[in-house]
Coordinates of C-alpha atoms in Angstrom, one line a residue:
X1 CA 0.0 0.0 0.0
X2 CA 2.8 2.4 0.8
X3 CA 4.5 1.7 -2.5
X4 CA 1.3 2.4 -4.3
X5 CA 1.0 5.8 -2.7
X6 CA 4.6 6.6 -3.3
X7 CA 4.3 5.6 -7.0
X8 CA 1.1 7.6 -7.4
X9 CA 2.4 10.7 -5.7
X10 CA 6.0 10.5 -7.1
X11 CA 7.7 12.2 -4.1
X12 CA 8.7 10.6 -0.8
X13 CA 8.2 13.8 1.1
X14 CA 4.7 14.3 -0.2
X15 CA 3.7 10.7 0.5
X16 CA 4.9 11.2 4.1
X17 CA 2.8 14.3 4.3
X18 CA -0.3 12.3 3.3
X19 CA 0.5 9.7 5.9
X20 CA 0.7 12.4 8.6
X21 CA -2.6 13.9 7.4
X22 CA -4.1 10.4 7.7
X23 CA -2.8 10.2 11.2
X24 CA -4.4 13.4 12.2
X25 CA -7.7 12.4 10.6
X26 CA -7.7 9.1 12.5
X27 CA -6.9 10.9 15.8
X28 CA -9.8 13.3 15.2
X29 CA -12.2 10.4 14.5
X30 CA -10.9 8.6 17.6
X31 CA -11.6 11.7 19.8
X32 CA -15.1 12.0 18.5
X33 CA -15.9 8.4 19.2
X34 CA -14.3 8.6 22.7
X35 CA -16.6 11.6 23.4
X36 CA -19.6 9.7 22.3
X37 CA -18.7 6.7 24.4
X38 CA -18.1 8.9 27.5
X39 CA -21.4 10.7 27.0
X40 CA -23.4 7.5 26.9
X41 CA -21.3 4.9 28.9
X42 CA -24.0 2.3 29.2
X43 CA -24.9 2.2 25.5
X44 CA -23.0 1.4 22.4
X45 CA -23.6 2.6 18.8
X46 CA -21.8 5.9 18.8
X47 CA -23.5 8.2 16.2
X48 CA -26.8 6.5 16.3
X49 CA -27.1 6.6 20.0
X50 CA -26.0 10.2 20.2
X51 CA -28.4 11.3 17.4
X52 CA -31.3 9.3 19.0
X53 CA -30.8 11.2 22.3
X54 CA -30.3 14.6 20.6
X55 CA -33.3 14.3 18.3
X56 CA -35.9 11.9 19.7
X57 CA -38.5 12.4 16.9
X58 CA -39.1 10.6 14.6
X59 CA -38.4 7.6 16.8
X60 CA -36.6 5.1 14.5
X61 CA -35.3 7.6 11.9
X62 CA -31.5 7.4 12.7
X63 CA -31.2 3.6 13.1
X64 CA -33.0 3.1 9.8
X65 CA -31.0 5.8 8.1
X66 CA -27.7 4.4 9.2
X67 CA -28.8 0.9 8.2
X68 CA -29.7 2.0 4.7
X69 CA -26.5 4.0 4.4
X70 CA -24.4 1.0 5.4
X71 CA -26.1 -1.3 2.9
X72 CA -25.8 1.2 0.0
X73 CA -22.2 2.2 0.8
X74 CA -21.1 -1.4 1.4
X75 CA -21.6 -2.2 -2.3
X76 CA -19.7 0.8 -3.5
X77 CA -16.7 0.2 -1.2
X78 CA -16.3 -3.4 -2.3
X79 CA -16.3 -2.2 -5.9
X80 CA -13.7 0.5 -5.1
X81 CA -11.3 -2.1 -3.6
X82 CA -11.6 -4.3 -6.6
X83 CA -10.4 -1.6 -9.0

């Protein structure tokens, strides 16, 4: 994977910058999920649980929306990996 990025970018310095940007993006995502987990310690589900508590109506909107999104995006992600 690193060789593919290096070949696509063409510069070792620029590829390292991309890896550092990925590190910061992952750290930001981790901090968001840690905040969700600390806000609702007895429940799991991160975004769905937070959004259900923040917006209680309509009742099952967020679980259904996340389920549909997961099904739709799972097909496109498998196609992207195959390319």
